[in-house]
Amino acid sequence: MAKLRAVLIGATGLAGQQFIAGLQNHPFIELTGLAASPRSAGKSYVDALRTANGMTAWFVPEALPASVARMPVVSGDAVQAKDYDIAFSAVEADVAREIEPRLAKDIPVFSAASAFRYEADVPLIIPPVNSAHAPLVREQQRRRGWKGFIVPIPNCTTTGLAVTLAPLAERFGVKAVLMTSLQAMSGAGRSPGVIGLDILDNVVPYIPKEEGKVEVETKKILGALQAGGTAIDSHGVKVSCTCTRVAVMEGHTEAVFVSLGKKATVDEVSAALREWRGDEVARGLPSSPPNWIELLEDPFRPQPRLDRDTHGGMATTVGRVREDGVLENGFKYVLVSHNTKMGAAKGAILVAELMRAQGLLG
Amino acid sequence: MAKLRAVLIGATGLAGQQFIAGLQNHPFIELTGLAASPRSAGKSYVDALRTANGMTAWFVPEALPASVARMPVVSGDAVQAKDYDIAFSAVEADVAREIEPRLAKDIPVFSAASAFRYEADVPLIIPPVNSAHAPLVREQQRRRGWKGFIVPIPNCTTTGLAVTLAPLAERFGVKAVLMTSLQAMSGAGRSPGVIGLDILDNVVPYIPKEEGKVEVETKKILGALQAGGTAIDSHGVKVSCTCTRVAVMEGHTEAVFVSLGKKATVDEVSAALREWRGDEVARGLPSSPPNWIELLEDPFRPQPRLDRDTHGGMATTVGRVREDGVLENGFKYVLVSHNTKMGAAKGAILVAELMRAQGLLG
Amino acid sequence: MAKLRAVLIGATGLAGQQFIAGLQNHPFIELTGLAASPRSAGKSYVDALRTANGMTAWFVPEALPASVARMPVVSGDAVQAKDYDIAFSAVEADVAREIEPRLAKDIPVFSAASAFRYEADVPLIIPPVNSAHAPLVREQQRRRGWKGFIVPIPNCTTTGLAVTLAPLAERFGVKAVLMTSLQAMSGAGRSPGVIGLDILDNVVPYIPKEEGKVEVETKKILGALQAGGTAIDSHGVKVSCTCTRVAVMEGHTEAVFVSLGKKATVDEVSAALREWRGDEVARGLPSSPPNWIELLEDPFRPQPRLDRDTHGGMATTVGRVREDGVLENGFKYVLVSHNTKMGAAKGAILVAELMRAQGLLG
Amino acid sequence: MAKLRAVLIGATGLAGQQFIAGLQNHPFIELTGLAASPRSAGKSYVDALRTANGMTAWFVPEALPASVARMPVVSGDAVQAKDYDIAFSAVEADVAREIEPRLAKDIPVFSAASAFRYEADVPLIIPPVNSAHAPLVREQQRRRGWKGFIVPIPNCTTTGLAVTLAPLAERFGVKAVLMTSLQAMSGAGRSPGVIGLDILDNVVPYIPKEEGKVEVETKKILGALQAGGTAIDSHGVKVSCTCTRVAVMEGHTEAVFVSLGKKATVDEVSAALREWRGDEVARGLPSSPPNWIELLEDPFRPQPRLDRDTHGGMATTVGRVREDGVLENGFKYVLVSHNTKMGAAKGAILVAELMRAQGLLG
């Protein structure tokens, strides 16, 4: 079977590099086009990464594949949808608003950008949690007259929270969540991202717009596709966050307080997290981990440096499940989620895999 | 007027060094005795700090005062209460249980150790918050037949929380608090404290016993001395915490969610924090800051590295006051409190100053 | 006596902020003008620092003086030399090349930029080391037809090295130096400076152009003003460096290997460093430390975090003086120098103080 | 063919854990015995790692193999040489002095401890560099009347230096080396190792005894086994070091200045490093990397975080090869070597593999 031909827009940035790493040796997706800003157009990919100082600005830990290094880079404007089966987008929100709809007229676009996350006909998918939302793209196509569609992934801070709330919502219901995040620097990218002088020996207690994103996205992801498939009813859970930045490379840590819909014990909550397998259709995809949630017994875990790479960065690790004593049916726990794997490029690739399995790519 | 002669037990450890720095040039307390483990006894203080490698193990940023460097160190067991007016204690809890009661038979003991914090006749004092609890020492003296007493200070993580809850409790009432701390390494001391390999590029989501301490102590501090002065009625506020360790030298950051006793606006909550002056008797003491709480408007503040030293580390800085949207009359904010100044030695010195002003030392 | 009226160009950047902090309460220099890029022109200084996110971008540890906060900012192009007695420059090299000569036609310009450091009629002054070079400005004025002049300070990495070589050169002669620096992040500024993702858990072994600067500047600073005062003969010392960046906020550490001109013992080398008082005219200036070099006996010192602020960041701390065993008359030692105090703004202010004492400002 | 049965002494410490990780799935060595202090004796390995706090003290990034987790731990004193073919030792020097000779009476002992490194009949082997020294163990056996022998590996800081000097010594001769190291925290282990409070935002310019080790070991490793095979003539290269500690997890960075025995160009020096294949017998061993040295063209490399894991941590990465301009035929470069892979356990396993290939184990 021929592989799906994929174009990556925003290929030179940190998020784009993560897509390249995530698509390396993919069983049915082949990266056949790379696009970036006009400044990079006409260069080979490795030349586009080279800075004035002679440095090759390749920042992900995986090696730059030699075949990608040689590929030509075109300007985003020059990408022709007819040359590809799907597109991945790693551009900033403002660029996404221009280029993603143009491509979506013809092909599916899987995007790490926030530009379309909050539109009514756009699903926000974490495959094990809400694969049932995917058919909303049919409504999106109908309304917009597109043959393709746009499916963004959630904010990286939302992902770990939603993954851990899903089994609790299923088994007990969730009524309210209060969460404090301790977020890694990689989430801020590199332009300029987090400056070393600002974060060493420090905590920065504010990440602009982040808290609002988490609050809205969590409700949408835990919501239900209406009968008829034309809109999503947000979940009624109340969500409140404080998002902070800490001196960690990768891996967001979140301290969660949750009020459940009914009485439960610590053992029951732990079991719900440990036993959760997520939506059937999301199991066994190429990028799916063997387990979406790994519950750790060691009270000092999860820790971002030790646990972020669990199952290739696609699992959410959870620990310290305890009764809360304040909220009604309250529990608290700590999670670590890899913000640039499950929370970014590999998460978007996983969505593409899911929708292919659901027969929604055609 | 003659200065109060003070002995410091546990003088060589990090907490002890902070007492030495805090008492330097004190207007009415003079450090006239230093005690440490038998290993140090008989040496001058500076010799007791010298390690096998030739290093002088003095760890606080302030210079070691030359006069203290020359002072002889005695074994804790050899300290005679009759030679001093008051004692400061910077020993571990198990040592405190032995030595503090022996000294308290004759003189007041102000302690950073947790050993006696939870006993019914022992007040836990933050001067601007609950100076009214101080007379409980009379009951302590009566029950135990002591001429002196023991007054411990709270856990360093409790302090910033209680300071910020006090004005809210006064003006609106507080019903529930959920707090996540991002604690500095200095709180763990140096034996061995936090190992570099464990904390660089990392968060450790568990500090043994810390959460329980904060939950119990906050209620006691916000509570009321019973009529008759023989016990404290704990405050009814429900408290739930997750305490984590981050790669910060000094200064605990806390993300607080609080449910108030009545409706309020962000402006009213901000005003309550900004305008709070604390108990009258605690103002203008030698170690009192001009303001107990500094409210910062910059949304990126407070940050531990930038704000921990506000007013010599004796102020709690607060920012990001927002509505919470989940809790009843819910608000959220972030605070930074200097864990080894207001939260440790200087906090204990402040209590001594308070109780002298209250006439309770005699 | 009226204070010297000073204008600061490049006032909003990190280097400019250090000048503001260093000039606060200066006995005979008053900051009466602030200039920055056209983007800031017309705003008050505090408004010019405010970012789109609502943050006040003031980055030095000292508080922003209220009087400076209210001062208006003009565009660099609009600064009129006639309104000032002297200028301080904290702009980038390319901007310096435009604006500094324009001002130097009329007034002395003390600059942290590298633009003019290597010109034959421009002295590069570290006051205790080579105050004798200062009269070269008369030649500069003659050649260029200026009433003012430009005096840049050396690169921050050169400064600590040159300060420690000076006493060795005086007493023993120095023939060769091999130095490896471990440089702080603040030296790179904030635009974007060192990115957190690049430096956490890491060392970056290259700082563009730095090594060449240190090699050339050291020879010039240790050189001699020719009879007639029209040029500097560079010192014959050979210098070779490797400059690296480490995860340190402030304070450059340098591991130095030096070949002396004649035999010496460790005690003699230590004494030369300890006893050095530098040029007589540089002692007792407002920004002079009581001692230019502090020799530390503790083998674990100097450390940047513990020692950078010695004497207000104006002293160079030295330790680990040992025989080298490889170079002829070889010795090795470690130094720490505060790169943004002695090595930047306060170093430039010190030069202004020196030249006033030398009667060269008029 | 039956695998070699190996016992590991010092199994619970960080160095021991690195041996366990390095021996996982080894083609011809099987870990069949684990020894530690009497405190651990009688427990399963995983139980021996469990702390009072409930934490499993397993610190290497690789997962603890389930089969090892279940293995019983015995006291080091109880290990019987007759039960094993070889031993690996990860104990401290003082324990090594007791236990290693006892085992060496009967079986080969490969040790990470420094106890026997400097004895005349003990080779110090880096397989690609000086495999020719290995037969010295025959002299060791003869002199001491042992059937086995002790072969320690060098200090982790020596290893990268000696690996990079070897090709230069072969092709040009090396006369002198001046090196400054920026060492990772993992080299100090965990008892207590480097304390976070000491290293964050800091450099510690002294590591007790380290410099002397590097100076002596480098000469021994680059030396020649005398005809007759009874002793090693140290190489005449002069070596001088300054060893510092930085806030890096793993991977020592070293800035090297070297004086060659004859004229060369940067291209020739680079080629010598790039083309070096090391001793023939050391190629293709199970733990050998495809290339012992990787020369990087990017001027910002090598960096410890990016390059330490090259070829499984068994390659030394080198960059920034430049003329030095000070030393006779002087060159300078920067290297990164993985201190706990090539420089510790995996380096010792590699020596065992080498000596088996040389027929010296029987």
Tab-separated table of N, CA and C in Angstrom, chain B residues 83-145:
chain	number	residue	atom	x	y	z
B	83	ASP	N	22.972	30.756	82.694
B	83	ASP	CA	23.902	31.697	82.059
B	83	ASP	C	23.230	32.566	81.002
B	84	TYR	N	21.953	32.335	80.726
B	84	TYR	CA	21.295	33.024	79.615
B	84	TYR	C	19.917	33.531	80.010
B	85	ASP	N	19.418	34.481	79.231
B	85	ASP	CA	18.049	34.971	79.424
B	85	ASP	C	17.056	34.252	78.511
B	86	ILE	N	17.522	33.917	77.306
B	86	ILE	CA	16.668	33.194	76.363
B	86	ILE	C	17.529	32.235	75.555
B	87	ALA	N	16.833	31.293	74.895
B	87	ALA	CA	17.538	30.352	74.020
B	87	ALA	C	16.856	30.324	72.663
B	88	PHE	N	17.690	30.168	71.628
B	88	PHE	CA	17.163	29.888	70.295
B	88	PHE	C	17.587	28.472	69.919
B	89	SER	N	16.693	27.749	69.282
B	89	SER	CA	16.983	26.352	68.984
B	89	SER	C	16.858	26.086	67.487
B	90	ALA	N	17.948	25.530	66.929
B	90	ALA	CA	17.980	25.206	65.499
B	90	ALA	C	18.373	23.746	65.312
B	91	VAL	N	17.963	22.913	66.267
B	91	VAL	CA	18.324	21.492	66.198
B	91	VAL	C	17.208	20.688	65.529
B	92	GLU	N	17.524	19.450	65.195
B	92	GLU	CA	16.516	18.547	64.634
B	92	GLU	C	15.482	18.180	65.704
B	93	ALA	N	14.330	17.697	65.246
B	93	ALA	CA	13.208	17.443	66.156
B	93	ALA	C	13.579	16.487	67.287
B	94	ASP	N	14.328	15.445	66.987
B	94	ASP	CA	14.616	14.468	68.039
B	94	ASP	C	15.540	15.033	69.114
B	95	VAL	N	16.491	15.853	68.717
B	95	VAL	CA	17.370	16.511	69.688
B	95	VAL	C	16.578	17.557	70.463
B	96	ALA	N	15.679	18.234	69.756
B	96	ALA	CA	14.858	19.261	70.403
B	96	ALA	C	14.049	18.662	71.547
B	97	ARG	N	13.551	17.483	71.338
B	97	ARG	CA	12.728	16.839	72.365
B	97	ARG	C	13.498	16.618	73.662
B	98	GLU	N	14.813	16.470	73.587
B	98	GLU	CA	15.648	16.285	74.772
B	98	GLU	C	16.003	17.616	75.421
B	99	ILE	N	16.520	18.505	74.570
B	99	ILE	CA	17.227	19.659	75.122
B	99	ILE	C	16.312	20.847	75.395
B	100	GLU	N	15.275	21.021	74.566
B	100	GLU	CA	14.438	22.213	74.747
B	100	GLU	C	13.700	22.200	76.091
B	101	PRO	N	13.095	21.073	76.486
B	101	PRO	CA	12.405	21.086	77.790
B	101	PRO	C	13.368	21.346	78.950
B	102	ARG	N	14.590	20.836	78.841
B	102	ARG	CA	15.550	21.061	79.924
B	102	ARG	C	15.807	22.550	80.114
B	103	LEU	N	15.987	23.267	79.007
B	103	LEU	CA	16.238	24.708	79.106
B	103	LEU	C	14.979	25.474	79.496
B	104	ALA	N	13.825	24.996	78.987
B	104	ALA	CA	12.560	25.704	79.224
B	104	ALA	C	12.144	25.675	80.690
B	105	LYS	N	12.752	24.804	81.482
B	105	LYS	CA	12.472	24.858	82.928
B	105	LYS	C	12.799	26.232	83.488
B	106	ASP	N	13.783	26.889	82.843
B	106	ASP	CA	14.253	28.152	83.399
B	106	ASP	C	14.123	29.360	82.474
B	107	ILE	N	14.225	29.149	81.188
B	107	ILE	CA	14.232	30.310	80.275
B	107	ILE	C	13.358	30.041	79.039
B	108	PRO	N	12.915	31.117	78.391
B	108	PRO	CA	12.145	30.939	77.153
B	108	PRO	C	13.024	30.354	76.047
B	109	VAL	N	12.433	29.420	75.301
B	109	VAL	CA	13.114	28.788	74.175
B	109	VAL	C	12.311	29.071	72.909
B	110	PHE	N	12.939	29.709	71.938
B	110	PHE	CA	12.300	29.980	70.647
B	110	PHE	C	12.907	29.036	69.633
B	111	SER	N	12.065	28.220	69.037
B	111	SER	CA	12.588	27.058	68.316
B	111	SER	C	12.096	26.980	66.882
B	112	ALA	N	13.023	26.586	65.991
B	112	ALA	CA	12.650	26.308	64.609
B	112	ALA	C	12.281	24.841	64.416
B	113	ALA	N	12.398	24.036	65.464
B	113	ALA	CA	12.106	22.599	65.360
B	113	ALA	C	10.611	22.330	65.491
B	114	SER	N	10.201	21.207	64.911
B	114	SER	CA	8.772	20.883	64.921
B	114	SER	C	8.334	20.110	66.159
B	115	ALA	N	9.273	19.791	67.044
B	115	ALA	CA	8.987	18.816	68.104
B	115	ALA	C	7.756	19.145	68.948
B	116	PHE	N	7.566	20.403	69.298
B	116	PHE	CA	6.483	20.730	70.225
B	116	PHE	C	5.325	21.489	69.586
B	117	ARG	N	5.393	21.631	68.258
B	117	ARG	CA	4.387	22.470	67.598
B	117	ARG	C	2.946	22.062	67.833
B	118	TYR	N	2.746	20.766	68.029
B	118	TYR	CA	1.365	20.286	67.999
B	118	TYR	C	0.814	20.003	69.386
B	119	GLU	N	1.519	20.431	70.418
B	119	GLU	CA	1.034	20.202	71.778
B	119	GLU	C	0.038	21.303	72.164
B	120	ALA	N	-0.929	20.898	72.968
B	120	ALA	CA	-2.083	21.779	73.227
B	120	ALA	C	-1.716	23.056	73.948
B	121	ASP	N	-0.686	23.009	74.769
B	121	ASP	CA	-0.322	24.213	75.535
B	121	ASP	C	0.841	24.988	74.904
B	122	VAL	N	1.077	24.716	73.634
B	122	VAL	CA	2.192	25.372	72.930
B	122	VAL	C	1.634	26.231	71.798
B	123	PRO	N	1.819	27.543	71.868
B	123	PRO	CA	1.350	28.386	70.756
B	123	PRO	C	2.324	28.328	69.587
B	124	LEU	N	1.774	28.597	68.427
B	124	LEU	CA	2.550	28.581	67.190
B	124	LEU	C	2.340	29.972	66.605
B	125	ILE	N	3.356	30.814	66.705
B	125	ILE	CA	3.092	32.245	66.534
B	125	ILE	C	3.728	32.831	65.277
B	126	ILE	N	2.901	33.524	64.515
B	126	ILE	CA	3.373	34.445	63.481
B	126	ILE	C	2.934	35.820	63.962
B	127	PRO	N	3.883	36.661	64.387
B	127	PRO	CA	3.501	37.862	65.137
B	127	PRO	C	2.372	38.699	64.556
B	128	PRO	N	2.359	39.022	63.256
B	128	PRO	CA	1.252	39.878	62.804
B	128	PRO	C	-0.090	39.148	62.781
B	129	VAL	N	-0.066	37.824	62.823
B	129	VAL	CA	-1.292	37.039	62.633
B	129	VAL	C	-1.963	36.674	63.956
B	130	ASN	N	-1.182	36.174	64.878
B	130	ASN	CA	-1.820	35.622	66.081
B	130	ASN	C	-1.011	35.897	67.337
B	131	SER	N	-0.633	37.170	67.487
B	131	SER	CA	0.074	37.541	68.720
B	131	SER	C	-0.797	37.235	69.946
B	132	ALA	N	-2.088	37.183	69.722
B	132	ALA	CA	-3.007	36.926	70.844
B	132	ALA	C	-2.848	35.527	71.426
B	133	HIS	N	-2.171	34.634	70.698
B	133	HIS	CA	-1.970	33.282	71.230
B	133	HIS	C	-0.825	33.220	72.243
B	134	ALA	N	0.008	34.260	72.253
B	134	ALA	CA	1.235	34.182	73.042
B	134	ALA	C	0.994	33.892	74.529
B	135	PRO	N	-0.055	34.461	75.122
B	135	PRO	CA	-0.255	34.203	76.562
B	135	PRO	C	-0.503	32.735	76.906
B	136	LEU	N	-0.693	31.888	75.899
B	136	LEU	CA	-0.829	30.455	76.181
B	136	LEU	C	0.416	29.910	76.890
B	137	VAL	N	1.528	30.620	76.771
B	137	VAL	CA	2.722	30.136	77.479
B	137	VAL	C	2.528	30.137	78.989
B	138	ARG	N	1.635	30.994	79.467
B	138	ARG	CA	1.375	30.985	80.924
B	138	ARG	C	0.765	29.644	81.328
B	139	GLU	N	-0.156	29.163	80.523
B	139	GLU	CA	-0.756	27.849	80.783
B	139	GLU	C	0.322	26.767	80.684
B	140	GLN	N	1.187	26.900	79.681
B	140	GLN	CA	2.281	25.927	79.503
B	140	GLN	C	3.156	25.892	80.754
B	141	GLN	N	3.485	27.065	81.278
B	141	GLN	CA	4.324	27.136	82.475
B	141	GLN	C	3.618	26.508	83.675
B	142	ARG	N	2.313	26.779	83.785
B	142	ARG	CA	1.537	26.273	84.908
B	142	ARG	C	1.501	24.742	84.871
B	143	ARG	N	1.128	24.223	83.694
B	143	ARG	CA	0.999	22.770	83.575
B	143	ARG	C	2.301	22.040	83.793
B	144	ARG	N	3.393	22.585	83.256
B	144	ARG	CA	4.659	21.852	83.244
B	144	ARG	C	5.575	22.249	84.400
B	145	GLY	N	5.143	23.274	85.133
B	145	GLY	CA	5.973	23.703	86.257
B	145	GLY	C	7.273	24.363	85.827
